[in-house]
Short mmCIF file of C-alpha atoms and ligand atoms in Angstrom, two decimals:
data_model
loop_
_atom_site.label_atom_id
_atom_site.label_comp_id
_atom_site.label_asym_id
_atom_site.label_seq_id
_atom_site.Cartn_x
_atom_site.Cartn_y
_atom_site.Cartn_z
CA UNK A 235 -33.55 -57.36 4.79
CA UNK A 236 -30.50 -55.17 5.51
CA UNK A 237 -27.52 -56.85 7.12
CA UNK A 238 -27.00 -56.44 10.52
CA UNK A 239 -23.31 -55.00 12.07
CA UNK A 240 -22.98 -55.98 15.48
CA UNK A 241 -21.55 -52.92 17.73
CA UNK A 242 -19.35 -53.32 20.86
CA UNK A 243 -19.29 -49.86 22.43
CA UNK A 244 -16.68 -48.95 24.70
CA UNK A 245 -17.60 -46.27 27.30
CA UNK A 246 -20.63 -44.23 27.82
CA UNK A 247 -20.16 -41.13 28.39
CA UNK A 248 -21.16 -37.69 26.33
CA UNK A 249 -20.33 -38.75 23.03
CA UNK A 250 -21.17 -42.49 23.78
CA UNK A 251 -24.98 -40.86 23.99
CA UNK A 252 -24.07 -39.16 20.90
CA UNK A 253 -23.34 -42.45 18.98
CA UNK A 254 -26.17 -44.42 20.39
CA UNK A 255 -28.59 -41.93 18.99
CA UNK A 256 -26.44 -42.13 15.89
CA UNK A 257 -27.40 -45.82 15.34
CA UNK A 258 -31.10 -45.37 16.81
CA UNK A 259 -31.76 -42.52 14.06
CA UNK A 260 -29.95 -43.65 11.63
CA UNK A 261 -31.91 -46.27 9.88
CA UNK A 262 -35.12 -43.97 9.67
CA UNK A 263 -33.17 -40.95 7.83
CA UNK A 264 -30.84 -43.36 5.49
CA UNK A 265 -33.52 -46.08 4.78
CA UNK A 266 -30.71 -46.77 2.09
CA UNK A 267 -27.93 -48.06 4.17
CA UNK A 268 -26.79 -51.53 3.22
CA UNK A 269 -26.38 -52.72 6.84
CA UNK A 270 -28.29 -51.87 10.36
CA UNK A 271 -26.62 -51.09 13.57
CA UNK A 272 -27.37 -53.50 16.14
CA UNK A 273 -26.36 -52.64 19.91
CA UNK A 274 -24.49 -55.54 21.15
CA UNK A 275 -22.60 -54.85 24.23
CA UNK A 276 -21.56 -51.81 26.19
CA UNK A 277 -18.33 -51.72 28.28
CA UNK A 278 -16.84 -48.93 30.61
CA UNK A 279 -14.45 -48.93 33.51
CA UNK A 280 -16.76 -51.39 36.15
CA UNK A 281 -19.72 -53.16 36.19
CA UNK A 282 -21.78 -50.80 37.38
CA UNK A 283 -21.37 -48.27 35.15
CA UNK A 284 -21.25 -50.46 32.29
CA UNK A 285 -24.87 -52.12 33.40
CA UNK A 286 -26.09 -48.95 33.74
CA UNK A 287 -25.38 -48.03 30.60
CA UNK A 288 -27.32 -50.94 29.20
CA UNK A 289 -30.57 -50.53 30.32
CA UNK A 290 -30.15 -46.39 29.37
CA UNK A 291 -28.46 -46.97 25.57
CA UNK A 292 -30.64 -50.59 25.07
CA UNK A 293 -28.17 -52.67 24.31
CA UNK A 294 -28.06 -56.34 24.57
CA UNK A 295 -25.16 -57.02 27.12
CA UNK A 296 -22.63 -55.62 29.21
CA UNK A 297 -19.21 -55.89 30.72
CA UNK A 298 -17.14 -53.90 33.14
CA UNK A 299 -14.28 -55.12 31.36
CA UNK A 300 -13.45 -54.56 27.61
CA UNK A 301 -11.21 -56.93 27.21
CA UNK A 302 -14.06 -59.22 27.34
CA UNK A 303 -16.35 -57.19 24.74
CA UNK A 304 -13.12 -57.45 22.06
CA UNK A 305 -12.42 -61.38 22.68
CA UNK A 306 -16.67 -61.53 21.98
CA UNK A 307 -17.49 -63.38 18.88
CA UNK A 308 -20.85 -61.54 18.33
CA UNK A 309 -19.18 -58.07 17.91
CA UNK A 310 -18.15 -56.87 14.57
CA UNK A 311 -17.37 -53.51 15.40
CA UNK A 312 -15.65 -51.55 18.62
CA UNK A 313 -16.60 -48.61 18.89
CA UNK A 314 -13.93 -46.80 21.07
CA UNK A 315 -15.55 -43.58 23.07
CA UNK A 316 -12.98 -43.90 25.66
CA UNK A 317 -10.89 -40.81 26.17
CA UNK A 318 -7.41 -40.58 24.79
CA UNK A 319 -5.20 -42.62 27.35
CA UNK A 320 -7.24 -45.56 26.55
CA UNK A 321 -7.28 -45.66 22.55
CA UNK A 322 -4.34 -47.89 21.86
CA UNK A 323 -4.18 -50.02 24.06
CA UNK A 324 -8.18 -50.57 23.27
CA UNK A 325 -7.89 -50.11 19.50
CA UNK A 326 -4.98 -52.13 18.78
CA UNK A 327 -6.81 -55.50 20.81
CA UNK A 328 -9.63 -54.81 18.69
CA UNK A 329 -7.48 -54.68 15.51
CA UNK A 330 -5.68 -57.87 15.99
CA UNK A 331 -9.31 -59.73 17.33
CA UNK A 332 -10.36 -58.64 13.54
CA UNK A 333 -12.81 -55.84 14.31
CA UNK A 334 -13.46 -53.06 12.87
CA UNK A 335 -12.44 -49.93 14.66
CA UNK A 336 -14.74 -46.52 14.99
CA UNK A 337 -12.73 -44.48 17.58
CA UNK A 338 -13.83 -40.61 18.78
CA UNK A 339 -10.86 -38.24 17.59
CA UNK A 340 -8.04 -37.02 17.87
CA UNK A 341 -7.14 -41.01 18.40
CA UNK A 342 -3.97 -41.56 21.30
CA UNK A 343 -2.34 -39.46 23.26
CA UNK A 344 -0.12 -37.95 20.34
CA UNK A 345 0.56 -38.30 16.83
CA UNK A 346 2.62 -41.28 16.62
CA UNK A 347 0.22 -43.30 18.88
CA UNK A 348 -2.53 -42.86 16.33
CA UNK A 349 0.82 -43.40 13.30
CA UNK A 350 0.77 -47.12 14.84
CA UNK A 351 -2.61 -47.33 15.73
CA UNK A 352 -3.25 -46.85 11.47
CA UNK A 353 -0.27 -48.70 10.50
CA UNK A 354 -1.61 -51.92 12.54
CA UNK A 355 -5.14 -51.40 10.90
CA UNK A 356 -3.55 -51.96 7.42
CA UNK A 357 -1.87 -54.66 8.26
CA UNK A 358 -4.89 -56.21 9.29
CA UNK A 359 -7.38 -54.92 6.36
CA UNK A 360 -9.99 -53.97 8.58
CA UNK A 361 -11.59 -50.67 8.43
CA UNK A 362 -11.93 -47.74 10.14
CA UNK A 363 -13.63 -44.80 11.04
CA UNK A 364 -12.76 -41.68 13.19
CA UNK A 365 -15.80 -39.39 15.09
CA UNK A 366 -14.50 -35.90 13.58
CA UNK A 367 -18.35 -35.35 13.13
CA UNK A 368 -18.10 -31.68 12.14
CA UNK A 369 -16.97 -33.04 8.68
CA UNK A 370 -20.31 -34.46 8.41
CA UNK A 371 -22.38 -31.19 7.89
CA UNK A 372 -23.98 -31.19 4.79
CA UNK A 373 -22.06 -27.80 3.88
CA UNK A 374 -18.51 -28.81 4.73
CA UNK A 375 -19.44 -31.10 1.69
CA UNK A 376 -20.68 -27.97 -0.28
CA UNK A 377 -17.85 -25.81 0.37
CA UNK A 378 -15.52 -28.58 -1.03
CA UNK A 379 -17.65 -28.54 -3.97
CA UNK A 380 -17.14 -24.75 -4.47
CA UNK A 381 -13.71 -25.36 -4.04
CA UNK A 382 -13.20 -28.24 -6.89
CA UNK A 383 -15.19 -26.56 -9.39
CA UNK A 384 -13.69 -23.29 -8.63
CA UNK A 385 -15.69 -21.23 -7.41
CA UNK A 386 -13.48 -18.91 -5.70
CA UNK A 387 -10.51 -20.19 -7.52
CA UNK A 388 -7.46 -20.96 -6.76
CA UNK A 389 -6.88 -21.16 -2.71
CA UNK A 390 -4.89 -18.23 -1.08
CA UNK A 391 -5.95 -17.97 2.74
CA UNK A 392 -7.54 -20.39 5.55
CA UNK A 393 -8.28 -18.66 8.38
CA UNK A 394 -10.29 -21.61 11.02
CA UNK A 395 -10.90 -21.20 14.91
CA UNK A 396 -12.33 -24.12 17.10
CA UNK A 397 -13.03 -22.04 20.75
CA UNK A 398 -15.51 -22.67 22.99
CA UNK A 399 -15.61 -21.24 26.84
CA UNK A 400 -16.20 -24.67 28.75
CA UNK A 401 -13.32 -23.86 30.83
CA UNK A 402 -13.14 -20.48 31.11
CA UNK A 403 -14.45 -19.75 34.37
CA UNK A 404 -11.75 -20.96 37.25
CA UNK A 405 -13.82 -22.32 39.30
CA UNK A 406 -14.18 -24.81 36.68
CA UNK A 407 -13.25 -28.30 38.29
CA UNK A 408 -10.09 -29.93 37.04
CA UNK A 409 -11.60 -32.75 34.71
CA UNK A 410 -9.64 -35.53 33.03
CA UNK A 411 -9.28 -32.89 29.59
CA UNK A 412 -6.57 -31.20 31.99
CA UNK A 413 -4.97 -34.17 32.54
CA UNK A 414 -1.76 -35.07 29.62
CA UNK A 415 -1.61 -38.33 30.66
CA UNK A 416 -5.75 -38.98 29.94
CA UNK A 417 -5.81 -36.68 27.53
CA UNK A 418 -2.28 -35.85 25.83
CA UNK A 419 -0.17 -32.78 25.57
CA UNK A 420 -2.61 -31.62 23.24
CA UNK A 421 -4.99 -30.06 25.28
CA UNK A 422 -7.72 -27.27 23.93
CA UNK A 423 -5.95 -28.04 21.02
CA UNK A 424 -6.40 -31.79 20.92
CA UNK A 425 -9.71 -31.33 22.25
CA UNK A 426 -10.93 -28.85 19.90
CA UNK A 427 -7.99 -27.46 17.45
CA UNK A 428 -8.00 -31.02 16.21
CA UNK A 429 -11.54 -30.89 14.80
CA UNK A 430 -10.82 -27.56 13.08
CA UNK A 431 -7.51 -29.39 12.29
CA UNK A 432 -9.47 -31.70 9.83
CA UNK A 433 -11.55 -29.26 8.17
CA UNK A 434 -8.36 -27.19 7.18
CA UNK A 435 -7.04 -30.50 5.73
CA UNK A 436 -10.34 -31.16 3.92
CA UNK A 437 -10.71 -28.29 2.38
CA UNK A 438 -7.60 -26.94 1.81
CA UNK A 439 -5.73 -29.68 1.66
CA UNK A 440 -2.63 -30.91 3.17
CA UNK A 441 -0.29 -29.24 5.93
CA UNK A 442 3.81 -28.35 5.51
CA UNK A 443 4.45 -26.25 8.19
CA UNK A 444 3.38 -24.59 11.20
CA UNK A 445 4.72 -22.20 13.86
CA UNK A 446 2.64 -22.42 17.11
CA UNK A 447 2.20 -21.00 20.81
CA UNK A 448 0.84 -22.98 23.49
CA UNK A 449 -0.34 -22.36 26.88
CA UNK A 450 -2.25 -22.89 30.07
CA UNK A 451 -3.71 -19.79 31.08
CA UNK A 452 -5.91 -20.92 34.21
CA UNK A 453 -2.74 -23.16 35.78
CA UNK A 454 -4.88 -24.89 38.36
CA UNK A 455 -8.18 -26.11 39.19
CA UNK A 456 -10.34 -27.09 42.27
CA UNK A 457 -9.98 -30.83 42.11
CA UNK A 458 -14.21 -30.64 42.67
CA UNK A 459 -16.53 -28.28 42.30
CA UNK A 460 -16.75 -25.65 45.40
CA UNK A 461 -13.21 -27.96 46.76
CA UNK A 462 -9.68 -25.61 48.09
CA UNK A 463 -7.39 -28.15 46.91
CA UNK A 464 -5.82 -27.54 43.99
CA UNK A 465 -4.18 -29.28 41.15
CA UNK A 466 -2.56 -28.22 38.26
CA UNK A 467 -3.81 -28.39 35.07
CA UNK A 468 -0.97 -29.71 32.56
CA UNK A 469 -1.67 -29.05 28.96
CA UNK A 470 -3.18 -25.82 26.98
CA UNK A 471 -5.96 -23.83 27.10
CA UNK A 472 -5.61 -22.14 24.18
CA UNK A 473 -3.52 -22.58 20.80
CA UNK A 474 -2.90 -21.08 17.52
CA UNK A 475 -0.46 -21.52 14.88
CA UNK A 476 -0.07 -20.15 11.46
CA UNK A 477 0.32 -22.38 8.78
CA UNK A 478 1.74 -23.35 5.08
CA UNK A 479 -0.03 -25.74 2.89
CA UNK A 480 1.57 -27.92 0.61
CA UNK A 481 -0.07 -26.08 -2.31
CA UNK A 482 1.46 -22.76 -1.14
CA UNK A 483 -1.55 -21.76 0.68
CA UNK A 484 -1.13 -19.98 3.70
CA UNK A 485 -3.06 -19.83 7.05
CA UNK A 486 -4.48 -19.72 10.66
CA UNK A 487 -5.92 -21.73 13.36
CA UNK A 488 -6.83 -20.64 17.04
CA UNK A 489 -8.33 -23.20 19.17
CA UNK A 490 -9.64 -22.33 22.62
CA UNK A 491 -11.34 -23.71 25.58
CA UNK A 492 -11.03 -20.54 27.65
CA UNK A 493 -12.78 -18.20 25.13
CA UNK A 494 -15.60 -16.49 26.63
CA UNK A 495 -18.70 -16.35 25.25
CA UNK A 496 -17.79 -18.71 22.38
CA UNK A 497 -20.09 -21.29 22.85
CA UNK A 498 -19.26 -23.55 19.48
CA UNK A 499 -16.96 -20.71 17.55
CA UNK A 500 -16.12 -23.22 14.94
CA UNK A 501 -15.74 -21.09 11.97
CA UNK A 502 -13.74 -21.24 8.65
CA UNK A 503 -12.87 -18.51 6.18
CA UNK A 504 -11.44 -19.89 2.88
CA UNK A 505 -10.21 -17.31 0.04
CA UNK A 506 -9.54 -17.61 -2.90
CA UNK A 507 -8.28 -15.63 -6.17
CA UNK A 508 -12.00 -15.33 -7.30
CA UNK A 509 -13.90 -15.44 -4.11
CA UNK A 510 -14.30 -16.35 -0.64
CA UNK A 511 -16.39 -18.96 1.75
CA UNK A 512 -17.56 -18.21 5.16
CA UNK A 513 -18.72 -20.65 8.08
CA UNK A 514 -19.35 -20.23 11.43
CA UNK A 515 -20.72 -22.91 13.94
CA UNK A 516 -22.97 -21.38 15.80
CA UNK A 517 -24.79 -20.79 12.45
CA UNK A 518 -23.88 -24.21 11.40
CA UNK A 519 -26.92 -24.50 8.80
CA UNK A 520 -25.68 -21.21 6.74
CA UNK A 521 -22.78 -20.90 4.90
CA UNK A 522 -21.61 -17.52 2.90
CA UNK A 523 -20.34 -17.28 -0.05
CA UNK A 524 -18.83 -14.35 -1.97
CA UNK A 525 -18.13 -14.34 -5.90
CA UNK A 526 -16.03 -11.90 -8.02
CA UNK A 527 -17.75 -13.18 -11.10
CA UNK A 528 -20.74 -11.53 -9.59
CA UNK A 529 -21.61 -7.77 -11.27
CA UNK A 530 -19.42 -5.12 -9.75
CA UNK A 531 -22.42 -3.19 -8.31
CA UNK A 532 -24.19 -6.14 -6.65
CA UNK A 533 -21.17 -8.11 -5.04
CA UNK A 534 -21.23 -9.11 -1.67
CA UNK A 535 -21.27 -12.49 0.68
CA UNK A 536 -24.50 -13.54 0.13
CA UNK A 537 -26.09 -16.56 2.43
CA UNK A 538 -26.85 -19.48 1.95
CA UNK A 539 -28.93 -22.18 3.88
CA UNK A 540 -28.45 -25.73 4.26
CA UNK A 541 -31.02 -27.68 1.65
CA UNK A 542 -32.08 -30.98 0.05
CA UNK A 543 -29.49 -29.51 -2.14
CA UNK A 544 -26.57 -30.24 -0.34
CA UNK A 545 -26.52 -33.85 0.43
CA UNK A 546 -27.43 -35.66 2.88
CA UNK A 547 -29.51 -33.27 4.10
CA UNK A 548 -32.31 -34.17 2.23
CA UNK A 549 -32.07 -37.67 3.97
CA UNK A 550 -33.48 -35.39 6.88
CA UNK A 551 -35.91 -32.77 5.52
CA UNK A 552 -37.31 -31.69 2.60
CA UNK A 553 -36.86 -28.37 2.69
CA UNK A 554 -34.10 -25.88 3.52
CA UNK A 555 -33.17 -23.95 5.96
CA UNK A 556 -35.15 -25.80 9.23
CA UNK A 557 -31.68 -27.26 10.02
CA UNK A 558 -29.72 -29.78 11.23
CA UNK A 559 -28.13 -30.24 14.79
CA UNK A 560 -24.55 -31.34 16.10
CA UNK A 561 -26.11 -35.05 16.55
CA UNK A 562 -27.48 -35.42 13.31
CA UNK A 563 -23.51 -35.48 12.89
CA UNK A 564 -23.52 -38.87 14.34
CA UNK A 565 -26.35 -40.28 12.51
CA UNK A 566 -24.58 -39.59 9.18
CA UNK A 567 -21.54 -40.61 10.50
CA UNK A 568 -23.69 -43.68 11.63
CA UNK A 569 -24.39 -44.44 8.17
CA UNK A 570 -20.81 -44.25 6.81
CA UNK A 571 -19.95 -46.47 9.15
CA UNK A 572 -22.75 -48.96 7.94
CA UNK A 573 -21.59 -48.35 4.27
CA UNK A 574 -17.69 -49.09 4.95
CA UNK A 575 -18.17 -52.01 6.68
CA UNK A 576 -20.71 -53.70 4.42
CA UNK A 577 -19.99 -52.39 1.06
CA UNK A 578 -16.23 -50.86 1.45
CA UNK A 579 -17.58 -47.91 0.47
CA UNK A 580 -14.99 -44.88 1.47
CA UNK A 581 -15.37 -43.30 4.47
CA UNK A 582 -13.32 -39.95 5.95
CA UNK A 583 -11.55 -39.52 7.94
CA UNK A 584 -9.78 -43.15 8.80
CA UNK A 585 -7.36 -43.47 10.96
CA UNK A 586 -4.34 -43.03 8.82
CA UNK A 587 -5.85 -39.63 7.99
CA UNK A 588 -6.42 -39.64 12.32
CA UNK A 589 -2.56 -39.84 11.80
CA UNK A 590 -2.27 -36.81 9.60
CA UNK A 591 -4.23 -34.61 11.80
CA UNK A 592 -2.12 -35.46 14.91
CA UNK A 593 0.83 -34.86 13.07
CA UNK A 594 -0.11 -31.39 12.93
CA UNK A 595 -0.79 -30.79 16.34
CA UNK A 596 2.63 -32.39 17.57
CA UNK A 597 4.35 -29.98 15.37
CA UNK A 598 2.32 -27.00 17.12
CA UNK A 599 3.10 -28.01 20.44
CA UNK A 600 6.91 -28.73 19.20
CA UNK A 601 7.31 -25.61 17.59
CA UNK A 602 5.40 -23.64 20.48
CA UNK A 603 8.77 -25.57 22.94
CA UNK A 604 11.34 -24.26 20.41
CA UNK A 605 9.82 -21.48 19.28
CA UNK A 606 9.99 -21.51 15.45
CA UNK A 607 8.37 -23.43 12.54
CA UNK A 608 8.56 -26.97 12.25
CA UNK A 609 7.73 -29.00 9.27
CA UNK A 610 5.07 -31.67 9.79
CA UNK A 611 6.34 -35.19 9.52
N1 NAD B 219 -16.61 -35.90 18.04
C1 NAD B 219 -16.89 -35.00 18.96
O1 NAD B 219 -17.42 -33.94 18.63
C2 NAD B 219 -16.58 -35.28 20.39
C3 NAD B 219 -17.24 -34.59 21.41
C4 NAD B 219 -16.95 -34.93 22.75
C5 NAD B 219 -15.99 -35.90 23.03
N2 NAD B 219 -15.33 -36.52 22.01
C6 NAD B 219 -14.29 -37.54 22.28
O2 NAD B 219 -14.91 -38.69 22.88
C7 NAD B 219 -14.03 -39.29 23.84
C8 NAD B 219 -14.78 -39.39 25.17
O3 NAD B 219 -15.20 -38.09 25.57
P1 NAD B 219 -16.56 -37.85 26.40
O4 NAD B 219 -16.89 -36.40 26.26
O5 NAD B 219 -17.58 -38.86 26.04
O6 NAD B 219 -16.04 -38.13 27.88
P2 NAD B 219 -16.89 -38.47 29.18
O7 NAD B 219 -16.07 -38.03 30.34
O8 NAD B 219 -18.29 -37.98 29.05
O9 NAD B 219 -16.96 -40.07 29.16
C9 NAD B 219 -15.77 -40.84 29.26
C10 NAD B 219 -16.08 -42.33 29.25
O10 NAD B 219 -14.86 -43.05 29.25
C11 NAD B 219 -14.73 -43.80 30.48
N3 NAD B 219 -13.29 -43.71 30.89
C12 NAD B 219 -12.36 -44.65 30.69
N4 NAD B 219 -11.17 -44.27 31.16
C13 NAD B 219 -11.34 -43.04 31.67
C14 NAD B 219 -10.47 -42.10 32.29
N5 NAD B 219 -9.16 -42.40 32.54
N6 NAD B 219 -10.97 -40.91 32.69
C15 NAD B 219 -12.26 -40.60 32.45
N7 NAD B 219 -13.16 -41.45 31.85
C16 NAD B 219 -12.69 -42.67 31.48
C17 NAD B 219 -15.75 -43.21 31.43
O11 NAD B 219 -16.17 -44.19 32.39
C18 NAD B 219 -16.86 -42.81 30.47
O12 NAD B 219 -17.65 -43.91 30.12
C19 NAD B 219 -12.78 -38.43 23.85
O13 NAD B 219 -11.81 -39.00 22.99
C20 NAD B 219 -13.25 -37.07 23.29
O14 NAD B 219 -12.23 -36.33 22.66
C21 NAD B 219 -15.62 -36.25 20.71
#
């Protein structure tokens, strides 16, 4: 019988749901994994809402404090789905108990939280494993295979966009994503731009340089839905930046939360000197991909669908093209989780790659204040 790894979830909110179906679904799709999730404790902000959140996700126990769920002998892992303003503080207890820490991205309020969060992991050898799901779709793995074997050869151009219209009508309430002190500087940015952040680096590998623009384009919200008062939303609502790669790539990244109409416009173009590849989220279970290797009079981007072909979708279905959706995310990233803890297999991306990514966005927002390029640290 598979091990079991003990989970100590902290907060349960949207992607807390998303996790817990993770570890439900996980062990019927990947009958493979060398260790099963078991649901230990939940903890969020009070008792109530952590109790509550027991008898709705099943797990075992609860605690309105997570202090208590850290210092807790019978949890092996914390899984930290706490917004932003909480991560250290939460992560680093967790590291020096000797858990293992699975935290929902971008990790801290900035760049160098996450730096120390990673650099304290280390130090500790335990492992870790950060919720940018979108790297989980079957074809994200695909397109890096296109890339290594050449496909569309040599890298020239990444153009990537993470927008979505959430906040785009006014009346929108303020919610704790406006907030930098809950939810960093970073905000569509660090909400979104992040996520798109860490494709760009998967794919195309790492970041020099960027030159961004930030800003807030709806300044203030009604502090609840149908309220007068007012309060001012303090970081962006939208973001983009052009970019070099290390490998003399060039590129582009927009990231909006204001964008109407894009409901999950998270889409990648990639060229190369022999082709390109095409993605975009709301199709998230095609991907296009254009060859000049192909004869002259039949080239074009042709599609092509998700498929037992492109692993681990065939852990799911049989046959291509019925799809996948944004939780099955979590259940794969459910089962990397499993795999790193048990076996030490390799899982991406870990917090000092967490570290990477917000590296990137505090350059944006620092070269969006000065108003030039700025090399990432
Ligand atoms: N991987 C993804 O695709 C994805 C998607 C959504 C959210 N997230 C990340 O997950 C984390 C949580 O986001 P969510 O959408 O679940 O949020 P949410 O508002 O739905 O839930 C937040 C949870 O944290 C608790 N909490 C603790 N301190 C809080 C504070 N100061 N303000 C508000 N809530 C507080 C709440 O009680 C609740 O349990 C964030 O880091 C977010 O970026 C990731």
């Amino acid at each position: 019988m598979a091990r079991e790894l003990r989970i100590g979830m902290v907060g349960s909110g949207y992607i807390a749901r998303a996790h817990v179906y993770g570890y439900r679904t996980m062990p019927s799709v990947f009958p493979e994994a060398a260790a099963l999730p078991r649901l230990e404790m939940i903890a969020d902000l009070d008792e109530a809402l952590a109790a509550s959140a027991r008898s709705r996700f099943g797990f075992a126990r609860h605690s309105g404090d997570w202090r208590r769920l850290i210092e807790d002998s019978a949890v092996d892992i914390v899984d930290i789905c706490f917004p932003s303003v909480m991560h250290r503080e939460v992560a680093l207890a967790a590291i020096a108990a000797g858990k293992h820490v699975y935290c929902e991205k971008p990790v801290g309020l900035s760049g160098s939280e996450v730096s120390e969060i990673a650099a304290a992991a280390a130090r500790a050898g335990v492992k870790s494993l950060v919720g940018y799901s979108y790297l989980r779709n079957p074809l994200i793995g695909f397109a890096r295979k296109l890339i290594q074997e050449g496909a569309i050869g040599e890298i020239v151009h990444f153009r990537g966009a993470h927008n979505e219209d959430y906040m785009a009508d006014p009346a929108v309430p303020f919610v704790w994503r406006c907030d930098p002190k809950i939810a960093g500087e970073a905000g569509a940015l660090g909400d979104l731009g992040s996520h798109i952040v860490s494709i760009a680096r998967h794919l195309a590998g790492e970041i020099r340089a960027v030159c961004g623009q930030a800003r807030t384009v709806i300044k203030e919200r009604p502090v609840a839905a149908g309220s007068r008062e007012m309060r001012q939303v303090g970081n962006d609502d939208e973001a983009q930046f052009l970019i070099e790669f290390a490998n003399g790539a060039t590129g582009h990244i927009e990231s909006s939360r204001i964008a109407t109409g894009s409901r999950m416009d998270i889409t990648y173009e990639i060229t190369g000197t022999h082709g390109a590849i095409q993605f975009d989220g709301e199709r998230m279970n095609e991907i296009k991909l254009f060859s000049d290797r192909d004869p002259v009079d039949r080239q074009g981007f042709r599609t092509i669908y998700a498929g037992p072909t492109h692993p681990p979708y065939g852990n799911f279905l049989p046959a291509p093209g019925h799809g996948l959706g944004f939780n099955d995310h979590k259940v794969i990233e459910a089962f990397e989780l499993m795999q790193l803890v048990s076996l030490g297999e390799p899982a991406m991306p870990d917090l000092a790659e967490a570290a990477r990514i917000g590296q990137v966005l505090d350059a944006v927002l620092r070269s969006s204040a000065e108003r030039c390029w700025i090399t990432v640290a």
